[in-house]
């Protein structure tokens, strides 16, 4: 029986996105909050629906991976955390004198340090917004230590806490990201800088929401990355352009607001409840959501080892890297690649197939030459 406007029957109310995601997570499970690092990892692999729905539902992926039998040694070591906290404390010591020097302010007395304490995350977000507006209106230097910003993701607020935000007299707002990896001869490890830029881009997006409601404010498209200089503990800084990372993250956040569509496409009864569900049930639930594994996931996702195992079992070329996958075109499995190289299948006019066969011919020729020399 169908309901219509004239039938006098009302359609059954549709489950709200928040309730739907809570059901996937488990009614008795506290949601794991998203942070800038998690959002940056999502932006780095925007095609992975598995991570999108698990993060959107607030599933503890570390606990899930352990129950699936593929625990990942993911996250910072305790030593790295202590070292990072120690370096940040040094940068911000004495009213932030070292940090202000890197910004270009020689006299700390010229900079205001507003108090950002408030009750609860909502209160801290409101207090941060007020401090930003007051600093912009005053037209003076201001340093906000650990402000709290908010973004709405999958219908829920995500609270983000950058290391610092600097307000300049001209109304410019700059995110400061403090990392403990070294900057040697003026440059740092490219992969670490890239990860820091993706994380900082999330803060820039959140800061832009506040700036849009603040007269005279503008958010800088670059962030100040502060690291130890060479092999010392002396702070140094570099300006990092995050416009590309910001654009990618914005697109991914737009996709995350539709994460409920992924959830609604799952079979009824699907659950990622790591407390109540068995390993077999969780394995079946995880496999119902398409994933897009790449070697880079090993440094950014707790489920990477599980997904890598499944990709290897399927012979997917993604396990070799995104660049390799892009070069192979329509050849999606390792078996298909080898068969194309041997001439057993594949269109000879396909550039990827032709390149594989040429590579095999060169290999056979090289091996024949080595055998002849023995």
Tab-separated table of C-alpha atoms in Angstrom:
chain	number	residue	atom	x	y	z
A	1	UNK	CA	0.000	0.000	0.000
A	2	UNK	CA	1.343	3.404	-0.910
A	3	UNK	CA	0.668	6.668	0.870
A	4	UNK	CA	-0.278	9.833	-0.997
A	5	UNK	CA	-1.342	13.348	-0.107
A	6	UNK	CA	-4.994	12.400	-0.710
A	7	UNK	CA	-5.015	8.992	0.938
A	8	UNK	CA	-5.081	10.246	4.485
A	9	UNK	CA	-2.046	8.065	5.259
A	10	UNK	CA	1.298	9.532	6.194
A	11	UNK	CA	4.571	8.027	5.073
A	12	UNK	CA	6.785	6.505	7.749
A	13	UNK	CA	9.267	9.093	9.014
A	14	UNK	CA	12.712	8.655	7.534
A	15	UNK	CA	15.549	7.971	9.939
A	16	UNK	CA	17.622	11.102	10.478
A	17	UNK	CA	21.295	10.961	9.388
A	18	UNK	CA	22.511	11.321	12.967
A	19	UNK	CA	20.315	8.454	14.205
A	20	UNK	CA	21.273	6.297	11.230
A	21	UNK	CA	24.984	6.751	11.915
A	22	UNK	CA	24.439	6.085	15.614
A	23	UNK	CA	22.766	2.784	14.732
A	24	UNK	CA	25.753	1.813	12.595
A	25	UNK	CA	28.155	2.662	15.417
A	26	UNK	CA	26.083	0.859	18.053
A	27	UNK	CA	23.506	2.396	20.395
A	28	UNK	CA	25.700	1.962	23.469
A	29	UNK	CA	28.981	3.101	21.894
A	30	UNK	CA	30.311	6.590	22.516
A	31	UNK	CA	31.218	8.203	19.156
A	32	UNK	CA	34.876	8.787	18.476
A	33	UNK	CA	35.191	12.491	17.592
A	34	UNK	CA	36.727	13.561	14.333
A	35	UNK	CA	39.742	15.845	14.474
A	36	UNK	CA	41.840	17.754	11.961
A	37	UNK	CA	44.190	14.808	11.444
A	38	UNK	CA	41.297	12.480	10.590
A	39	UNK	CA	39.674	15.003	8.245
A	40	UNK	CA	43.013	15.571	6.509
A	41	UNK	CA	43.421	11.816	6.018
A	42	UNK	CA	39.951	11.673	4.462
A	43	UNK	CA	40.875	14.460	2.076
A	44	UNK	CA	43.994	12.537	1.050
A	45	UNK	CA	41.874	9.554	-0.027
A	46	UNK	CA	38.500	11.024	-1.024
A	47	UNK	CA	37.336	7.895	-2.884
A	48	UNK	CA	37.320	5.609	0.157
A	49	UNK	CA	33.688	5.144	1.162
A	50	UNK	CA	34.670	2.745	3.940
A	51	UNK	CA	36.630	5.346	5.853
A	52	UNK	CA	34.025	8.030	5.146
A	53	UNK	CA	31.161	6.068	6.713
A	54	UNK	CA	33.228	4.749	9.639
A	55	UNK	CA	34.564	8.207	10.513
A	56	UNK	CA	31.177	9.782	9.927
A	57	UNK	CA	29.587	7.306	12.332
A	58	UNK	CA	32.314	7.852	14.918
A	59	UNK	CA	33.490	4.221	14.901
A	60	UNK	CA	36.699	3.494	16.787
A	61	UNK	CA	38.733	2.114	13.877
A	62	UNK	CA	41.586	0.982	16.137
A	63	UNK	CA	39.237	-1.249	18.143
A	64	UNK	CA	37.574	-2.405	14.935
A	65	UNK	CA	40.896	-3.329	13.313
A	66	UNK	CA	41.941	-5.263	16.419
A	67	UNK	CA	38.693	-7.242	16.440
A	68	UNK	CA	39.089	-7.987	12.721
A	69	UNK	CA	42.492	-9.478	13.483
A	70	UNK	CA	44.511	-6.784	11.711
A	71	UNK	CA	45.664	-4.373	14.426
A	72	UNK	CA	47.811	-1.546	13.140
A	73	UNK	CA	50.701	0.091	15.006
A	74	UNK	CA	49.055	3.404	14.226
A	75	UNK	CA	49.624	6.762	15.891
A	76	UNK	CA	52.481	8.581	17.540
A	77	UNK	CA	54.748	6.888	20.052
A	78	UNK	CA	54.694	8.125	23.627
A	79	UNK	CA	58.208	9.470	23.130
A	80	UNK	CA	57.124	11.484	20.074
A	81	UNK	CA	54.141	12.905	21.970
A	82	UNK	CA	56.333	13.980	24.908
A	83	UNK	CA	58.918	15.484	22.560
A	84	UNK	CA	56.229	17.366	20.654
A	85	UNK	CA	54.652	18.745	23.829
A	86	UNK	CA	58.065	19.797	25.130
A	87	UNK	CA	58.930	21.637	21.921
A	88	UNK	CA	55.548	23.388	21.805
A	89	UNK	CA	55.995	24.506	25.404
A	90	UNK	CA	59.403	25.973	24.508
A	91	UNK	CA	57.946	27.827	21.506
A	92	UNK	CA	55.165	29.342	23.633
A	93	UNK	CA	57.215	30.017	26.784
A	94	UNK	CA	57.548	33.523	28.223
A	95	UNK	CA	54.323	34.748	26.660
A	96	UNK	CA	55.165	33.249	23.299
A	97	UNK	CA	58.337	35.312	22.871
A	98	UNK	CA	59.986	32.798	20.488
A	99	UNK	CA	56.845	32.404	18.401
A	100	UNK	CA	56.307	36.147	18.207
A	101	UNK	CA	59.922	36.592	17.118
A	102	UNK	CA	59.317	34.180	14.251
A	103	UNK	CA	56.230	36.158	13.276
A	104	UNK	CA	58.239	39.363	13.232
A	105	UNK	CA	57.228	40.984	16.530
A	106	UNK	CA	60.302	41.885	18.554
A	107	UNK	CA	58.491	43.303	21.587
A	108	UNK	CA	55.944	40.891	23.148
A	109	UNK	CA	54.303	43.727	25.034
A	110	UNK	CA	52.762	44.855	21.752
A	111	UNK	CA	50.771	41.609	21.483
A	112	UNK	CA	47.579	40.774	23.364
A	113	UNK	CA	47.070	37.219	24.663
A	114	UNK	CA	43.305	36.821	25.162
A	115	UNK	CA	41.914	34.331	27.674
A	116	UNK	CA	40.000	31.587	25.847
A	117	UNK	CA	38.765	29.466	28.758
A	118	UNK	CA	35.035	28.711	28.827
A	119	UNK	CA	32.645	25.983	29.912
A	120	UNK	CA	32.309	23.144	27.410
A	121	UNK	CA	33.339	23.030	23.744
A	122	UNK	CA	30.454	25.241	22.622
A	123	UNK	CA	31.497	27.890	25.127
A	124	UNK	CA	35.141	27.714	24.011
A	125	UNK	CA	34.136	28.038	20.358
A	126	UNK	CA	32.037	31.107	21.161
A	127	UNK	CA	34.830	32.602	23.289
A	128	UNK	CA	37.340	32.060	20.469
A	129	UNK	CA	35.056	33.753	17.938
A	130	UNK	CA	34.606	36.711	20.306
A	131	UNK	CA	38.365	37.030	20.854
A	132	UNK	CA	38.999	36.974	17.111
A	133	UNK	CA	36.405	39.693	16.507
A	134	UNK	CA	37.737	41.877	19.326
A	135	UNK	CA	41.337	41.536	18.125
A	136	UNK	CA	40.369	42.385	14.543
A	137	UNK	CA	38.334	45.391	15.647
A	138	UNK	CA	41.184	46.676	17.843
A	139	UNK	CA	43.657	46.564	14.932
A	140	UNK	CA	46.516	45.202	17.062
A	141	UNK	CA	48.672	42.097	17.198
A	142	UNK	CA	47.010	39.215	19.037
A	143	UNK	CA	48.058	35.623	19.740
A	144	UNK	CA	45.386	33.023	20.455
A	145	UNK	CA	46.864	29.976	22.191
A	146	UNK	CA	44.927	26.779	21.407
A	147	UNK	CA	41.700	28.389	20.188
A	148	UNK	CA	38.754	26.079	19.537
A	149	UNK	CA	37.032	26.139	16.135
A	150	UNK	CA	34.101	24.161	14.765
A	151	UNK	CA	33.049	22.601	11.469
A	152	UNK	CA	29.862	20.694	10.728
A	153	UNK	CA	30.588	17.240	9.330
A	154	UNK	CA	27.932	14.625	8.589
A	155	UNK	CA	25.385	16.696	10.485
A	156	UNK	CA	27.466	16.879	13.673
A	157	UNK	CA	29.887	19.530	14.953
A	158	UNK	CA	33.598	18.697	14.810
A	159	UNK	CA	35.772	20.648	17.221
A	160	UNK	CA	39.247	21.574	16.022
A	161	UNK	CA	42.098	22.988	18.084
A	162	UNK	CA	45.033	24.525	16.187
A	163	UNK	CA	48.244	25.200	18.071
A	164	UNK	CA	47.795	28.959	17.677
A	165	UNK	CA	46.219	31.671	15.549
A	166	UNK	CA	47.855	35.065	15.007
A	167	UNK	CA	45.745	38.161	14.323
A	168	UNK	CA	47.637	40.957	12.568
A	169	UNK	CA	46.869	44.687	12.824
A	170	UNK	CA	45.546	44.666	9.233
A	171	UNK	CA	42.913	42.042	10.092
A	172	UNK	CA	44.799	39.053	8.706
A	173	UNK	CA	44.444	35.736	10.535
A	174	UNK	CA	47.235	33.139	10.271
A	175	UNK	CA	47.185	29.554	11.537
A	176	UNK	CA	50.343	28.435	13.361
A	177	UNK	CA	51.210	24.719	13.233
A	178	UNK	CA	53.973	23.531	15.602
A	179	UNK	CA	55.685	20.225	14.771
A	180	UNK	CA	58.652	18.480	16.374
A	181	UNK	CA	60.235	17.101	13.175
A	182	UNK	CA	63.424	19.003	12.213
A	183	UNK	CA	63.829	21.603	9.502
A	184	UNK	CA	67.346	21.006	8.176
A	185	UNK	CA	69.013	23.698	6.073
A	186	UNK	CA	65.681	25.466	5.726
A	187	UNK	CA	63.628	22.462	4.561
A	188	UNK	CA	61.901	19.497	6.194
A	189	UNK	CA	60.788	16.037	5.097
A	190	UNK	CA	58.334	16.583	2.229
A	191	UNK	CA	55.882	13.893	3.351
A	192	UNK	CA	55.731	15.315	6.875
A	193	UNK	CA	55.290	18.858	5.601
A	194	UNK	CA	52.513	17.623	3.313
A	195	UNK	CA	50.717	15.941	6.196
A	196	UNK	CA	51.056	19.088	8.305
A	197	UNK	CA	49.715	21.209	5.423
A	198	UNK	CA	46.652	18.974	5.020
A	199	UNK	CA	45.963	19.174	8.736
A	200	UNK	CA	46.437	22.949	8.817
A	201	UNK	CA	44.118	23.352	5.818
A	202	UNK	CA	41.289	21.980	7.968
A	203	UNK	CA	41.956	24.706	10.526
A	204	UNK	CA	41.957	27.326	7.757
A	205	UNK	CA	38.520	26.158	6.590
A	206	UNK	CA	37.135	26.340	10.125
A	207	UNK	CA	38.699	29.770	10.639
A	208	UNK	CA	37.135	31.034	7.402
A	209	UNK	CA	33.671	30.334	8.833
A	210	UNK	CA	34.377	32.761	11.672
A	211	UNK	CA	36.007	35.315	9.361
A	212	UNK	CA	32.915	35.338	7.146
A	213	UNK	CA	30.983	36.797	10.097
A	214	UNK	CA	33.721	39.234	11.174
A	215	UNK	CA	34.050	42.611	9.497
A	216	UNK	CA	37.535	43.359	8.205
A	217	UNK	CA	38.847	39.834	8.759
A	218	UNK	CA	40.621	37.692	6.185
A	219	UNK	CA	42.262	34.300	6.617
A	220	UNK	CA	45.714	33.857	5.121
A	221	UNK	CA	45.906	31.060	2.492
A	222	UNK	CA	49.238	30.035	4.005
A	223	UNK	CA	50.180	28.804	7.473
A	224	UNK	CA	53.255	29.286	9.625
A	225	UNK	CA	54.977	25.936	10.198
A	226	UNK	CA	57.272	26.016	13.261
A	227	UNK	CA	59.871	23.239	13.666
A	228	UNK	CA	63.221	22.668	15.421
A	229	UNK	CA	66.141	24.127	13.474
A	230	UNK	CA	68.592	21.514	12.175
A	231	UNK	CA	69.439	19.156	15.060
A	232	UNK	CA	68.861	21.657	17.855
A	233	UNK	CA	65.767	22.554	19.847
A	234	UNK	CA	65.803	26.152	18.576
A	235	UNK	CA	62.531	27.033	16.795
A	236	UNK	CA	62.536	28.099	13.170
A	237	UNK	CA	59.617	28.731	10.823
A	238	UNK	CA	58.531	28.412	7.225
A	239	UNK	CA	55.458	29.742	5.428
A	240	UNK	CA	53.506	26.905	3.751
A	241	UNK	CA	50.884	27.593	1.080
A	242	UNK	CA	47.804	25.428	1.764
A	243	UNK	CA	45.456	26.632	-0.989
A	244	UNK	CA	45.504	23.298	-2.805
A	245	UNK	CA	44.981	21.298	0.386
A	246	UNK	CA	42.166	23.633	1.429
A	247	UNK	CA	40.334	23.134	-1.878
A	248	UNK	CA	40.672	19.347	-1.715
A	249	UNK	CA	39.508	19.283	1.903
A	250	UNK	CA	36.522	21.510	1.141
A	251	UNK	CA	35.376	19.139	-1.617
A	252	UNK	CA	35.789	16.143	0.669
A	253	UNK	CA	33.828	17.790	3.456
A	254	UNK	CA	31.035	18.384	0.975
A	255	UNK	CA	31.042	14.642	0.289
A	256	UNK	CA	31.074	13.851	4.002
A	257	UNK	CA	27.820	15.728	4.475
A	258	UNK	CA	26.296	13.033	2.259
A	259	UNK	CA	27.787	10.138	4.199
A	260	UNK	CA	24.251	9.142	5.199
A	261	UNK	CA	23.658	8.205	1.549
A	262	UNK	CA	26.436	5.606	1.819
A	263	UNK	CA	24.927	4.369	5.067
A	264	UNK	CA	21.413	4.091	3.616
A	265	UNK	CA	22.736	1.926	0.762
A	266	UNK	CA	23.956	-0.711	3.228
A	267	UNK	CA	21.808	-3.793	3.909
A	268	UNK	CA	19.462	-3.529	6.851
A	269	UNK	CA	21.041	-4.715	10.061
A	270	UNK	CA	24.594	-3.690	9.145
A	271	UNK	CA	26.448	-2.657	12.282
A	272	UNK	CA	30.015	-1.769	13.254
A	273	UNK	CA	29.355	-2.174	16.979
A	274	UNK	CA	32.748	-3.357	18.237
A	275	UNK	CA	31.255	-4.159	21.662
A	276	UNK	CA	28.283	-6.327	20.732
A	277	UNK	CA	29.189	-7.789	17.331
A	278	UNK	CA	31.441	-10.762	16.699
A	279	UNK	CA	34.545	-10.656	14.533
A	280	UNK	CA	32.679	-12.536	11.775
A	281	UNK	CA	29.772	-10.084	11.839
A	282	UNK	CA	32.110	-7.094	11.794
A	283	UNK	CA	34.111	-8.560	8.896
A	284	UNK	CA	30.923	-9.003	6.882
A	285	UNK	CA	29.791	-5.457	7.713
A	286	UNK	CA	33.126	-3.905	6.725
A	287	UNK	CA	33.242	-5.813	3.435
A	288	UNK	CA	29.839	-4.387	2.463
A	289	UNK	CA	31.385	-0.917	2.165
A	290	UNK	CA	33.695	-0.345	-0.840
A	291	UNK	CA	37.208	0.736	0.019
A	292	UNK	CA	40.014	2.311	-1.979
A	293	UNK	CA	43.295	1.116	-0.571
A	294	UNK	CA	46.625	2.733	-1.407
A	295	UNK	CA	50.030	2.283	0.265
A	296	UNK	CA	49.696	5.801	1.698
A	297	UNK	CA	46.846	4.497	3.875
A	298	UNK	CA	49.381	2.679	6.060
A	299	UNK	CA	50.411	6.027	7.566
A	300	UNK	CA	46.927	7.466	7.895
A	301	UNK	CA	44.278	4.821	8.636
A	302	UNK	CA	43.865	2.230	11.370
A	303	UNK	CA	42.162	-0.200	8.957
A	304	UNK	CA	44.969	-0.047	6.410
A	305	UNK	CA	46.384	-3.503	7.174
A	306	UNK	CA	42.956	-5.118	6.841
A	307	UNK	CA	42.249	-3.339	3.554
A	308	UNK	CA	45.715	-4.168	2.221
A	309	UNK	CA	45.166	-7.846	2.958
A	310	UNK	CA	41.858	-7.832	1.090
A	311	UNK	CA	43.357	-5.929	-1.840
A	312	UNK	CA	46.204	-8.425	-2.087
A	313	UNK	CA	43.776	-11.345	-1.963
A	314	UNK	CA	41.860	-9.781	-4.838
A	315	UNK	CA	45.081	-9.111	-6.777
A	316	UNK	CA	44.173	-5.417	-7.052
A	317	UNK	CA	46.826	-3.222	-8.647
A	318	UNK	CA	46.056	-0.491	-6.071
A	319	UNK	CA	48.394	-2.347	-3.715
A	320	UNK	CA	51.258	-1.200	-5.976
A	321	UNK	CA	50.403	2.486	-5.577
A	322	UNK	CA	48.151	5.118	-7.124
A	323	UNK	CA	50.687	6.071	-9.798
A	324	UNK	CA	50.949	2.458	-10.992
A	325	UNK	CA	47.158	2.146	-10.971
A	326	UNK	CA	46.868	5.273	-13.088
A	327	UNK	CA	49.356	4.006	-15.664
A	328	UNK	CA	47.590	0.653	-16.131
A	329	UNK	CA	44.244	2.053	-17.262
A	330	UNK	CA	41.646	-0.700	-17.581
A	331	UNK	CA	43.923	-3.409	-16.161
A	332	UNK	CA	42.675	-3.618	-12.588
A	333	UNK	CA	44.262	-6.834	-11.314
A	334	UNK	CA	47.812	-8.140	-11.158
A	335	UNK	CA	46.659	-11.270	-13.026
A	336	UNK	CA	45.295	-9.164	-15.870
A	337	UNK	CA	48.555	-7.207	-16.028
A	338	UNK	CA	50.675	-10.365	-16.268
A	339	UNK	CA	48.339	-11.889	-18.858
A	340	UNK	CA	48.534	-8.712	-20.946
A	341	UNK	CA	52.333	-8.725	-20.725
A	342	UNK	CA	52.437	-12.350	-21.925
A	343	UNK	CA	50.131	-11.547	-24.843
A	344	UNK	CA	47.353	-13.760	-23.545
A	345	UNK	CA	44.757	-10.996	-23.303
A	346	UNK	CA	44.355	-7.264	-23.746
A	347	UNK	CA	44.005	-4.947	-26.724
A	348	UNK	CA	47.380	-4.557	-28.498
A	349	UNK	CA	46.422	-0.968	-29.350
A	350	UNK	CA	45.998	-0.108	-25.676
A	351	UNK	CA	49.091	1.950	-24.698
A	352	UNK	CA	49.295	0.212	-21.314
A	353	UNK	CA	49.169	-3.250	-22.910
A	354	UNK	CA	51.728	-2.264	-25.554
A	355	UNK	CA	54.082	-0.911	-22.884
A	356	UNK	CA	53.778	-4.078	-20.813
A	357	UNK	CA	54.562	-6.310	-23.798
A	358	UNK	CA	57.504	-4.143	-24.762
A	359	UNK	CA	58.807	-4.316	-21.190
A	360	UNK	CA	58.459	-8.112	-21.187
A	361	UNK	CA	60.313	-8.350	-24.511
A	362	UNK	CA	63.167	-6.214	-23.142
A	363	UNK	CA	63.305	-8.344	-20.012
A	364	UNK	CA	63.453	-11.582	-22.010
A	365	UNK	CA	66.153	-10.107	-24.223
A	366	UNK	CA	68.221	-9.033	-21.201
A	367	UNK	CA	67.886	-12.445	-19.545
A	368	UNK	CA	68.867	-14.196	-22.787
A	369	UNK	CA	71.973	-12.017	-22.998
A	370	UNK	CA	72.969	-12.891	-19.432
A	371	UNK	CA	72.476	-16.597	-20.104
A	372	UNK	CA	74.619	-16.400	-23.236
A	373	UNK	CA	77.478	-14.835	-21.277
A	374	UNK	CA	77.623	-17.674	-18.779
